[in-house]
Coordinates of C-alpha atoms in Angstrom, one line a residue:
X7 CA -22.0 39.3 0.4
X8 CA -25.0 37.1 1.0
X9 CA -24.6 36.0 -3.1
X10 CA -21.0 35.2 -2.4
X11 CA -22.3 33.2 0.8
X12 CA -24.3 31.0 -1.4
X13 CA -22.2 30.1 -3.9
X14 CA -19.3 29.2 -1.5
X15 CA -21.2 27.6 1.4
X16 CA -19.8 24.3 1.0
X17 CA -16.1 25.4 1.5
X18 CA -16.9 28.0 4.7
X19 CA -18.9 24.8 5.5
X20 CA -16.0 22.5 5.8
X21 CA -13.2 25.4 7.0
X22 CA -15.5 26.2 9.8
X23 CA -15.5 22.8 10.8
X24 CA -11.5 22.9 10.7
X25 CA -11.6 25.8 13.3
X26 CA -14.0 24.2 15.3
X27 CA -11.7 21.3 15.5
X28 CA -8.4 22.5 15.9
X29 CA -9.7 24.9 18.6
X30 CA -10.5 21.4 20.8
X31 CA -13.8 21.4 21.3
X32 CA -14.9 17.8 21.1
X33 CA -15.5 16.5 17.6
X34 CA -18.8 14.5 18.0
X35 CA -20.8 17.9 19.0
X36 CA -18.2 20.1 16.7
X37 CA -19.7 18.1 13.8
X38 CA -23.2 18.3 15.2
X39 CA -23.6 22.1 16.0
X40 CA -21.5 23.3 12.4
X41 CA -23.9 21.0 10.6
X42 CA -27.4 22.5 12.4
X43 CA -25.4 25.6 12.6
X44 CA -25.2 25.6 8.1
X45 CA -28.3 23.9 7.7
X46 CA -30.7 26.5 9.6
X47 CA -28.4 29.4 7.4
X48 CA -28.9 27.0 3.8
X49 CA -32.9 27.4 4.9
X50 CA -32.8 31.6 5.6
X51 CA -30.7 31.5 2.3
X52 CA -32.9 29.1 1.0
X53 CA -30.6 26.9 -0.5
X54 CA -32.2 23.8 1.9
X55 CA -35.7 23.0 3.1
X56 CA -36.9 22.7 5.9
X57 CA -37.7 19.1 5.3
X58 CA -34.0 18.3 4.9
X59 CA -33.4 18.1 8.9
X60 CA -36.9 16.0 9.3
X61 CA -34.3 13.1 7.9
X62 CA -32.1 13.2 10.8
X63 CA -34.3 10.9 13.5
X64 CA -34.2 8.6 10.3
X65 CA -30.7 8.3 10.2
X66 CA -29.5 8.3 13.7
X67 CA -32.0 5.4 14.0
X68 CA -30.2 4.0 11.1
X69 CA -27.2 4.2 13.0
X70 CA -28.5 2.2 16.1
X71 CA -29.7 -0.5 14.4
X72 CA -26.4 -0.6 12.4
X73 CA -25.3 -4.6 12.9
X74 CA -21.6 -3.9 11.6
X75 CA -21.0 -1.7 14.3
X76 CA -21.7 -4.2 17.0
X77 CA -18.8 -5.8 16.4
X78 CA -16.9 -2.4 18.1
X79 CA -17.6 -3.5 21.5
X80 CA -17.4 -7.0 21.0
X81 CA -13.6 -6.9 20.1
X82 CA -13.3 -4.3 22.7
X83 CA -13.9 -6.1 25.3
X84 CA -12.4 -9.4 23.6
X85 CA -9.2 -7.1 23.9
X86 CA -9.6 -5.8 27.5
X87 CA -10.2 -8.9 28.9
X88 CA -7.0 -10.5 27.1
X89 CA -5.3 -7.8 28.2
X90 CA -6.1 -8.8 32.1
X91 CA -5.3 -12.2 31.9
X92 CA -2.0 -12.5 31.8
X93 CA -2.0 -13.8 27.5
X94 CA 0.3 -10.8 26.7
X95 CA 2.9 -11.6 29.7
X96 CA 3.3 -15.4 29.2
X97 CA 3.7 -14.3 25.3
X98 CA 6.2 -11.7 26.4
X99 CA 8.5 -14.0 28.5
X100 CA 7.9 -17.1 26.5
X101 CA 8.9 -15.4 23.0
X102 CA 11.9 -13.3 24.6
X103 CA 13.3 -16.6 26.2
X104 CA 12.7 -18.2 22.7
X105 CA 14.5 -15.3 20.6
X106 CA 16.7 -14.4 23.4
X107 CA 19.9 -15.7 22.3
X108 CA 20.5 -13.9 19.5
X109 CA 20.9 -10.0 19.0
X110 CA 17.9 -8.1 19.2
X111 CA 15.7 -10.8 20.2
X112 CA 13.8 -9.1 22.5
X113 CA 12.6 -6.3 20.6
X114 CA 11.8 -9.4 17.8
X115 CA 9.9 -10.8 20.4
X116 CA 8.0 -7.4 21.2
X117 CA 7.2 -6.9 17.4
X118 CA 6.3 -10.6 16.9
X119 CA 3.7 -10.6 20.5
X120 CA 2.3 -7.2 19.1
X121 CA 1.4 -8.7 15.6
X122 CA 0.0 -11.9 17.6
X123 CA -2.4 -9.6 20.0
X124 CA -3.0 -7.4 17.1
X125 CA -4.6 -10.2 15.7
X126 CA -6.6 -11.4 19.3
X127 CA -7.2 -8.0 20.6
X128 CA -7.2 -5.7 17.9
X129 CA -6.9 -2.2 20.8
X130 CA -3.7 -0.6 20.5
X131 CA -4.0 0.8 24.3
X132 CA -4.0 -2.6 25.4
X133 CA -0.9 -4.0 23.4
X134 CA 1.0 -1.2 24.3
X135 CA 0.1 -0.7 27.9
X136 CA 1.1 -4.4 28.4
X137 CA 3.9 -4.7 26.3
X138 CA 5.2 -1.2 27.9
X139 CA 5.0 -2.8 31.6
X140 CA 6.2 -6.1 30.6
X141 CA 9.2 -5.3 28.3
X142 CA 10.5 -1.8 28.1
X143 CA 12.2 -2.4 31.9
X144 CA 13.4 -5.7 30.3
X145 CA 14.8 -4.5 27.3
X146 CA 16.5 -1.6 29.3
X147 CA 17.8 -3.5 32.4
X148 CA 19.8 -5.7 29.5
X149 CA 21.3 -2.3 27.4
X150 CA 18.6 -1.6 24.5
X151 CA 18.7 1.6 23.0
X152 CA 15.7 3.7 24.7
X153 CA 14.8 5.3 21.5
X154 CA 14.9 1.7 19.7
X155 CA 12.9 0.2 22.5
X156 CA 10.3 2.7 23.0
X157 CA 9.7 2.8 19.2
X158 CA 9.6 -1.1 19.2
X159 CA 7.1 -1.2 21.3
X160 CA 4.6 1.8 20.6
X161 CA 5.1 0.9 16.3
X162 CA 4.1 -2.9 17.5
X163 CA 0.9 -2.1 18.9
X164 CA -0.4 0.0 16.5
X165 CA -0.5 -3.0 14.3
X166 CA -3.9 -3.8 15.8
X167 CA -5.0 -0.8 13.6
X168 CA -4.4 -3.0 10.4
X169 CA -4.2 -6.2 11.2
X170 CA -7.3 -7.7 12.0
X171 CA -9.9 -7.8 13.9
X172 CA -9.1 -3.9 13.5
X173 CA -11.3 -1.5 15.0
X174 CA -10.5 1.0 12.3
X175 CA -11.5 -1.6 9.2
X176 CA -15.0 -2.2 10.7
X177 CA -15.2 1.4 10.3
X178 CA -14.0 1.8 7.1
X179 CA -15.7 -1.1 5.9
X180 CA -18.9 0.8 7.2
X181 CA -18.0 4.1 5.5
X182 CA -17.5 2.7 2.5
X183 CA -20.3 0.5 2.2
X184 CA -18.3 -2.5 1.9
X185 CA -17.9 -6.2 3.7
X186 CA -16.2 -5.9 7.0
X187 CA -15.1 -10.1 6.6
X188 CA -13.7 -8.6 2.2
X189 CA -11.7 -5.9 4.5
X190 CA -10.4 -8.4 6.9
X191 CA -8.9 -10.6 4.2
X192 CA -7.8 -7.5 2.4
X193 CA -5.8 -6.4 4.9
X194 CA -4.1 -9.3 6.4
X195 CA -0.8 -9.6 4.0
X196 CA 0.2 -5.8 4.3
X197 CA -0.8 -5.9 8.1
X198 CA 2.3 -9.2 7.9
X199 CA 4.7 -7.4 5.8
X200 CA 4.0 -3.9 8.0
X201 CA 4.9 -6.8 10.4
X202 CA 8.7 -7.8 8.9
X203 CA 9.3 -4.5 7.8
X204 CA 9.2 -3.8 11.5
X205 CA 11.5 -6.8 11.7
X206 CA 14.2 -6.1 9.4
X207 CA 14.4 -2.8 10.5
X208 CA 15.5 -4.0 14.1
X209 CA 17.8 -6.6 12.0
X210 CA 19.6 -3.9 10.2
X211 CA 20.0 -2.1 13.6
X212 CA 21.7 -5.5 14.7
X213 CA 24.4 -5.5 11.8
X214 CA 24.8 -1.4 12.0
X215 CA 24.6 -0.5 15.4
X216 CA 24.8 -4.2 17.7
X217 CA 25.4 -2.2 20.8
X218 CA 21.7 -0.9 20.2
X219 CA 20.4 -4.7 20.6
X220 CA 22.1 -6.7 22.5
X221 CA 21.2 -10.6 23.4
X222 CA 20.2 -11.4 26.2
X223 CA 22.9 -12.6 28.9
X224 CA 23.1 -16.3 30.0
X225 CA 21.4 -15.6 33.4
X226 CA 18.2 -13.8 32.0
X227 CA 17.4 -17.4 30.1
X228 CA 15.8 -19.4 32.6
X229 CA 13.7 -21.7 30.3
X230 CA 16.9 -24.1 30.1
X231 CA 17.5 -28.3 30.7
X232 CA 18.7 -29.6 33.4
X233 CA 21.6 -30.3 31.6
X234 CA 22.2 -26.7 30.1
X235 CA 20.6 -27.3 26.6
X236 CA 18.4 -24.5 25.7
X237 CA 15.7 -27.3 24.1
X238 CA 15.4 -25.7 20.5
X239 CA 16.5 -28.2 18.8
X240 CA 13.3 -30.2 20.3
X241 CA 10.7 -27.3 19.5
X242 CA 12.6 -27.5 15.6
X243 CA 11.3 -30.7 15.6
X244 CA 8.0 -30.2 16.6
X245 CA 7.4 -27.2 14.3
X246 CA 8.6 -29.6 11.5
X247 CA 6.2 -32.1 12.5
X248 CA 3.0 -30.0 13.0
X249 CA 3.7 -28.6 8.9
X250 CA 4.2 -31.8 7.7
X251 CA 1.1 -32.7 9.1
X252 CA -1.0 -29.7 8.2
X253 CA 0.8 -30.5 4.6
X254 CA -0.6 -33.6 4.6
X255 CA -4.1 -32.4 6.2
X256 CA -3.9 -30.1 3.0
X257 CA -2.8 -32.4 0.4
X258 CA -5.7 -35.0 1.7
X259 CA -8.7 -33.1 2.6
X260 CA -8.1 -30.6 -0.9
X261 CA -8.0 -34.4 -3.2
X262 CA -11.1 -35.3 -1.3
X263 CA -13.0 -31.7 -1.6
X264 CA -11.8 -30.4 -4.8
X265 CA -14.1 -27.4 -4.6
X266 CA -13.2 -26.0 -1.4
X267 CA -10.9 -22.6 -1.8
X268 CA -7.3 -22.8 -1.0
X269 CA -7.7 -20.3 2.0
X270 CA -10.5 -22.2 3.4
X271 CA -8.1 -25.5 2.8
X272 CA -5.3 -23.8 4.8
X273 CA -7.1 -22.4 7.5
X274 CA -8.7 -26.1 7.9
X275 CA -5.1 -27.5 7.7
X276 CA -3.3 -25.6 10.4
X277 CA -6.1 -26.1 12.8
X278 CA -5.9 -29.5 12.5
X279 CA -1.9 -29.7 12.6
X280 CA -2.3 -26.9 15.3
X281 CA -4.4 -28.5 17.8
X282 CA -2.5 -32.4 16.8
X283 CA 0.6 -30.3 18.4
X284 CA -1.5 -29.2 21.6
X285 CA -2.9 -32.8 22.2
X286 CA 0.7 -34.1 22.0
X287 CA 1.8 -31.3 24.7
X288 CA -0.6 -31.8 26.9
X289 CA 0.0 -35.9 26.6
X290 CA 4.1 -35.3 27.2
X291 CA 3.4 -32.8 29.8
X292 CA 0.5 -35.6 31.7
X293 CA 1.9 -38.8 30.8
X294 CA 5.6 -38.2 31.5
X295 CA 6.8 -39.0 28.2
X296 CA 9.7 -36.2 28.6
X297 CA 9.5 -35.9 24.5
X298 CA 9.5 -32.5 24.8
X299 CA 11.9 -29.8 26.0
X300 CA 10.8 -26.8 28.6
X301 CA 10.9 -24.6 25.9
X302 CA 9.1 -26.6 23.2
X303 CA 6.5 -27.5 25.9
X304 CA 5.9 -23.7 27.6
X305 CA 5.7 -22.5 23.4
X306 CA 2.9 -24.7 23.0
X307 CA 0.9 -23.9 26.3
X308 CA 1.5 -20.7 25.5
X309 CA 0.9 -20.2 21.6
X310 CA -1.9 -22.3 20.8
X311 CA -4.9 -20.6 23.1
X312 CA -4.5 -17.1 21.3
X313 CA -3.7 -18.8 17.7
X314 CA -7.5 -20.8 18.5
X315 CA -8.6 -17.6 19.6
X316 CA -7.5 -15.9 16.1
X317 CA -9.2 -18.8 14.4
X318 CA -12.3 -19.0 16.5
X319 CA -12.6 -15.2 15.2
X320 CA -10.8 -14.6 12.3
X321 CA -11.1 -18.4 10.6
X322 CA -14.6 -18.7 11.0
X323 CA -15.0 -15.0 9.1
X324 CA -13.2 -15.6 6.9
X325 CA -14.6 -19.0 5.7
X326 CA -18.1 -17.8 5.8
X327 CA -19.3 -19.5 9.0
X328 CA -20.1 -16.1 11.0
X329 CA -20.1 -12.4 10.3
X330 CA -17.5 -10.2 12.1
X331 CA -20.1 -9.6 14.4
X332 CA -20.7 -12.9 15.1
X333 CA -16.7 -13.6 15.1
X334 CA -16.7 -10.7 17.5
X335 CA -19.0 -12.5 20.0
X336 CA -17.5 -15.4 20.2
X337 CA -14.2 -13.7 20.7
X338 CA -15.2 -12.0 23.9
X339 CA -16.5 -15.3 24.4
X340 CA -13.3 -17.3 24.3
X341 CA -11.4 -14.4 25.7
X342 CA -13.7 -14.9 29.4
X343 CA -12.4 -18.6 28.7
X344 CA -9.1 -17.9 28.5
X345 CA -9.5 -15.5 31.6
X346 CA -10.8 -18.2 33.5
X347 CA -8.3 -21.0 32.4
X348 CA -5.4 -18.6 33.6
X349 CA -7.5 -18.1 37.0
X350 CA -7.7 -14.1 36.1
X351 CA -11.1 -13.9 35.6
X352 CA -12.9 -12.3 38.7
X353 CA -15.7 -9.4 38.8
X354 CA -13.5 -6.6 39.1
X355 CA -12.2 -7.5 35.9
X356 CA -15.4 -8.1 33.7
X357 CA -16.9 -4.6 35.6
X358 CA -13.5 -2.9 34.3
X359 CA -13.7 -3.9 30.9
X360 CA -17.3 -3.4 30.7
X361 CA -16.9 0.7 32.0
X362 CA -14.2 1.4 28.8
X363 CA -15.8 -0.6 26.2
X364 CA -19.2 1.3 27.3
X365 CA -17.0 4.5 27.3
X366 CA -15.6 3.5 23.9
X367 CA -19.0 2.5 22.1
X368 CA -20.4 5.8 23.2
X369 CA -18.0 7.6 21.8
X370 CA -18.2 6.0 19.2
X371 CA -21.8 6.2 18.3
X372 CA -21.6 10.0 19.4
X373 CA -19.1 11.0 16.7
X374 CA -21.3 8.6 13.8
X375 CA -24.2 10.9 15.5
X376 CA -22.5 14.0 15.0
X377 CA -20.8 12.9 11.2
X378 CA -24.4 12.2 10.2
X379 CA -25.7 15.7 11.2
X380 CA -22.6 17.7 9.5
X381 CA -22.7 15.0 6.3
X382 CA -26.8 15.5 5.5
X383 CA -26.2 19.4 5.5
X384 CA -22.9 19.5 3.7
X385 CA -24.4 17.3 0.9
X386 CA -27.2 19.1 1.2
X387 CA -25.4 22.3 0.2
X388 CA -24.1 19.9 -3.0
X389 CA -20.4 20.3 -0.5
X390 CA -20.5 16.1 -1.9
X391 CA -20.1 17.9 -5.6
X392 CA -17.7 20.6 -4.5
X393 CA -15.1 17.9 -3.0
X394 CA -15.5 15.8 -6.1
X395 CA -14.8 18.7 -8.5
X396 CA -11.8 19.7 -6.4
X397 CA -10.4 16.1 -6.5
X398 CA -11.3 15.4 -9.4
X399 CA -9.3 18.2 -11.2
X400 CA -6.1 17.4 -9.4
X401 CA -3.5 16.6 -11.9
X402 CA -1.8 13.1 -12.6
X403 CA -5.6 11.6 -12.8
X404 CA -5.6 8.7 -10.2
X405 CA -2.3 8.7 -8.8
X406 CA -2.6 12.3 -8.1
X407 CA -5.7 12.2 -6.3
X408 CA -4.2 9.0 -4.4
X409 CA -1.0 11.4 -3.7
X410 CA -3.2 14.1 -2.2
X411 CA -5.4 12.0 -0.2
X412 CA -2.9 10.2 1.5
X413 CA -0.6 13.5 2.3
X414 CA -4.3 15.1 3.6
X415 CA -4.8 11.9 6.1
X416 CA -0.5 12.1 6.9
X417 CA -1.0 15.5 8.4
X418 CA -4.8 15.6 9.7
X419 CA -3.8 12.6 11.6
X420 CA -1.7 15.0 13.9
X421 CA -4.7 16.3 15.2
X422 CA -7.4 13.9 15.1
X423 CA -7.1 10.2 15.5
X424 CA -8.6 7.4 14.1
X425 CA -12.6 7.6 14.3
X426 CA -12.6 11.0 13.8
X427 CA -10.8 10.8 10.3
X428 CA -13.0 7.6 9.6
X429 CA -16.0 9.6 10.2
X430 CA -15.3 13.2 8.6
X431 CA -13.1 12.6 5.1
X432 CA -14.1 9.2 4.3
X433 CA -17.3 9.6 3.4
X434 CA -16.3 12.7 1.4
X435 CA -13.1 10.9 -0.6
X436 CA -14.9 7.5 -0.8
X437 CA -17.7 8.4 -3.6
X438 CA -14.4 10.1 -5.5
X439 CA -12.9 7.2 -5.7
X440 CA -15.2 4.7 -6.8
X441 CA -16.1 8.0 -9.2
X442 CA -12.3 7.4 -10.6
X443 CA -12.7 2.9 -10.8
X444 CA -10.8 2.6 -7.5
X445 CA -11.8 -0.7 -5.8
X446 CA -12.9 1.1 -2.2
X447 CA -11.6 -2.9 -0.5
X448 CA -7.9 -1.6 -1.3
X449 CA -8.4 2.1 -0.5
X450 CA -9.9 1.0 2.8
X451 CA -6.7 -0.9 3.7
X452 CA -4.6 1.7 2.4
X453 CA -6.2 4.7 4.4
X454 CA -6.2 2.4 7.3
X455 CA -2.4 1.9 6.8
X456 CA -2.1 5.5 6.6
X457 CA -4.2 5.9 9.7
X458 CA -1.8 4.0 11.4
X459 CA 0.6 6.6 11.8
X460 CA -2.2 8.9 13.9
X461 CA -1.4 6.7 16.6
X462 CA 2.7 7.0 15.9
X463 CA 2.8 11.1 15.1
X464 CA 5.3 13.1 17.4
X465 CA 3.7 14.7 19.5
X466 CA 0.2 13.6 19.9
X467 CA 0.2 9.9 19.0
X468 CA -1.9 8.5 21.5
X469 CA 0.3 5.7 21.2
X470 CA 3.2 7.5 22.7
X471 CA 1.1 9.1 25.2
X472 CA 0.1 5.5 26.8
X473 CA 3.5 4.5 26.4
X474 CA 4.9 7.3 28.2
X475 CA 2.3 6.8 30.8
X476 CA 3.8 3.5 31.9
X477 CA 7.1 4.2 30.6
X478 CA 10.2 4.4 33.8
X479 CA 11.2 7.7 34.6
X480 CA 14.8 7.7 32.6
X481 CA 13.1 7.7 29.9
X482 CA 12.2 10.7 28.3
X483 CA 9.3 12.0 26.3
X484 CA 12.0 13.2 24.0
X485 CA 13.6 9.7 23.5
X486 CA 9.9 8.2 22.9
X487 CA 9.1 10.9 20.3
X488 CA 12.5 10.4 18.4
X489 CA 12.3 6.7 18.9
X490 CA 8.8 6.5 16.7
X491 CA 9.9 8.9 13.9
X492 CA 11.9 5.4 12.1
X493 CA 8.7 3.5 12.5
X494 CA 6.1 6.5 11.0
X495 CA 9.1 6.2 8.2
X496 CA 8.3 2.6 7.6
X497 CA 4.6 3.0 7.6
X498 CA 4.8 6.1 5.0
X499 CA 7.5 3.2 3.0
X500 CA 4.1 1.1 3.1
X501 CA 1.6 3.2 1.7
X502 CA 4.1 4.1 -1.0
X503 CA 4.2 0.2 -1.9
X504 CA 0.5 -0.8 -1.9
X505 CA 0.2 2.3 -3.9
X506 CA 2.8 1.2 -6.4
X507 CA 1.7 -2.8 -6.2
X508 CA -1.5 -2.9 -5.8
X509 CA -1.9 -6.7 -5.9
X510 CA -0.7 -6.6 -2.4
X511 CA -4.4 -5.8 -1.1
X512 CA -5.6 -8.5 -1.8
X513 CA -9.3 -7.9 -3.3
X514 CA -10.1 -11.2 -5.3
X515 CA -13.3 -13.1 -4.5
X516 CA -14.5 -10.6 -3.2
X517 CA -18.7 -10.2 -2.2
X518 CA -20.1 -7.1 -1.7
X519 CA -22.3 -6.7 1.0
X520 CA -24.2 -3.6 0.2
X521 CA -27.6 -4.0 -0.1
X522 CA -28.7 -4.8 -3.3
X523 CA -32.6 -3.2 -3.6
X524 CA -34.9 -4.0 -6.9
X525 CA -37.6 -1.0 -7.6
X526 CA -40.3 -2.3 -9.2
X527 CA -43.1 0.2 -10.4
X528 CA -45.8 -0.6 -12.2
X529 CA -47.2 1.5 -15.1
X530 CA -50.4 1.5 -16.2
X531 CA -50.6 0.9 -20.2
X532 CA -53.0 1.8 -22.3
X533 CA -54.4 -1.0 -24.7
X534 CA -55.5 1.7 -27.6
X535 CA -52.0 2.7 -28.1
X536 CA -49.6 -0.1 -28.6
X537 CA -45.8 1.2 -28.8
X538 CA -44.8 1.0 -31.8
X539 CA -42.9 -1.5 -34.0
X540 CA -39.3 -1.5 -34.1
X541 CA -37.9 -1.8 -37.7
X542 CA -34.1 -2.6 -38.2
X543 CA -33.6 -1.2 -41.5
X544 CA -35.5 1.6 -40.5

């Protein structure tokens, strides 16, 4: 018994940990007690030494001087704080009034608000909360489907799991061992087609099933002229100006900096064209000029402060000028500023915020705590060697071991959300795949896709649960569940595709940011015996 113990530690290793954790006792001290727990039996067995635990204060210091992970609670609270000040309402009302007329166009709106606070908030329970309050008794007082709406809403703000600044790519990028800024920028074209996917879903609905999505009546559009005209034509207009102007910016500043990378070039182009549009609002709206209609003039007020706020964060990371921590600072930063700009900013608020992104950090630190503990042990026990061989051997080569990976995170993420998956399999698939040439950028992104769905999963998405928590009583859990399943569809559609097209990650020009160490060590040579010659022919 105690032979067969030995030579299959690593796997009663890693299925205790499975009991421990579908038996709900929390993960961070689950991961901590099985990994003492194996490590004291390795040493009576004496498979480890002793020494192997004196490594642990070394690590978990490691872990609170981490940099990287300071970003966490920056965006956290750049995400609570937007959440409070009214951002996500204005959005709400503005872009429903804006899509209204046609059909569907509030759940467009929902989709296209999520993807926008994705990219300033980057929390899913705050773009769901607010988009559950705001919209679902909207979308239901006007005839939506309540399976369509609640899906609409809960898919929509799980976007801020993959678009960034997502919480779950500073993780991964930790993981791995990568640069958070190369995940960002990775991540940010399948985060926008995850986006119209979304879209074109609801579009279909539209042609097969218009009942589902109706337009919103003439009454519910209140951002009309005087004269009846709904003022689209105006905001056309404007849109056409500010790209012919960032065209120009582009086609100017790239002849006169040659050098300069095109995504650098564009992100300097529609800031300029960007904030040319918000000086001209706030001129028409100051100096009377009446150039603008209500609606062109309410989408400016209300688009341009989150769009700076994505390239305050975003732009500058990913032209180099600050690290995502950094980014992350000056989010939270610009988040208190758009707070106090919508007079929302008070105490009560900044203590609220401050309590869950304490909460949040703590829990996170505790489960990287805990993932240290259970990872030193199981490696210890060569469990690093036993995961490898059994991925390794997997038929189909690469695609097989992508296969099984991805259906492994699909149904783990059931049970344990984000962090916790983050923490427990990715260090054990990452060194696999870099083992089999697999750029770890794009399987970051596409295990973060994957991830996505924990948040979606029937029935313990934490995405439904907040929705249901704010959701009106007619609807049911049932009609929340059933409305998600399409939606966990789509996501599955998009791991297939970055799978099968890999260029869609994109992973060009990349820098990696590991640490790159130089051991020098000096060896003493002895005059009397030169090496010798080396002789060609020889």
């Amino acid at each position: 018994m105690e032979q067969f113990i030995i030579a299959n530690l690593a796997p009663i290793m890693f299925g205790a940990l499975v009991i421990f954790l579908l038996s709900g006792f929390p993960v961070a001290f689950s991961l901590a007690a099985n990994g003492l727990f194996f490590g004291f039996v390795g040493i009576e067995l004496g498979l480890l030494k002793p020494e192997l635990l004196q490594a642990l204060p070394n690590r978990i210091f490691g872990i609170m001087s981490n940099d990287t992970l300071l970003a966490i609670p920056f965006f956290t609270f750049m995400g609570l704080i937007l959440e409070r000040s009214g951002m996500a309402e204005d959005l709400l009302d503005t872009i429903g009034q804006l899509f209204g007329p046609i059909r569907g166009g509030v759940a467009y709106a929902v989709i296209f608000v999520g993807a926008l606070l994705a990219a300033t908030t980057g929390v899913v329970a705050a773009s769901v909360i607010s988009m559950g309050l705001i919209s679902l008794p909207v979308m239901l007082r006007y005839g939506y489907d309540k399976r369509l709406a609640s899906g609409v809403i809960a898919a929509s703000g799980t976007l801020a799991q993959i678009i960034p600044p997502s919480l779950v790519l500073i993780v991964m990028a930790d993981q791995l061992g990568r640069s958070v800024g190369d995940m960002y920028r990775a991540a940010f074209v399948p985060g926008l087609l995850l986006t119209g996917m979304y879209a074109g879903y609801v579009l279909a609905l539209s042609i097969l099933r218009p009942t589902y999505v109706p337009a919103l009546p003439l009454e519910a559009r209140n951002l009309r002229e005087p004269n009846g005209d709904s003022g689209v034509r105006s905001l056309l207009v404007l849109v056409t100006a500010t790209v012919a102007i960032g065209y120009g910016f582009n086609m100017w500043y790239g002849a006169t900096h040659p050098t300069m990378p095109g995504d650098e070039l564009g992100i300097f182009a529609a800031a300029v064209a960007i904030g040319v549009a918000f000086v001209f609002a706030l001129a028409n709206r100051y100096l009377k000029l009446n150039l603008l209609s209500r609606m062109a003039e309410k989408v400016v007020f209300v688009l341009i402060p989150p769009l700076a706020l994505i390239f305050l964060v975003l732009g500058t990371i990913f032209i180099g000028m600050a690290t995502p921590t950094e980014g992350g600072g000056m989010g939270a930063a610009g988040a208190m500023l758009l707070a106090i700009a919508n007079r929302r900013l008070n105490w009560s608020l900044v203590r609220q915020a401050m309590h869950s992104t304490t909460r949040l950090s703590a829990f996170v630190i505790f489960i990287l705590i805990g993932s240290t503990v259970f990872s030193l042990v199981f490696r210890g026990v060569n469990g690093d060697l036993w995961v490898e061989h059994l991925l390794t051997s997997l038929p189909g080569g690469t695609t097989g071991f992508l296969v099984v990976v991805n259906i492994m995170f699909f149904l783990l993420a059931f049970f344990l959300d984000f962090f916790e998956l983050a923490f427990i399999l990715v260090p054990l698939v990452g060194p696999v795949a870099e083992k089999l040439g697999i750029d770890l950028i794009w399987f970051g992104v596409l295990l973060g896709v994957n991830m996505q769905t924990s948040f979606m999963h029937p029935p313990f998405g934490f995405a439904l649960f907040y929705l249901r928590s704010v959701a009106p009583k007619e609807v049911k859990t049932s009609d929340i569940y059933w409305g998600a399943i399409p939606f966990v569809v789509i996501q599955i559609i998009m791991v297939t595709l970055i799978i099968v097209f890999p260029q869609l990650v994109s992973i060009e020009k990349k820098i990696d940011m590991k640490e790159q160490l130089e051991l020098k060590i000096d060896v003493p040579v002895q005059e009397e015996a030169p090496p010798p010659s080396y002789d060609p022919g020889g």
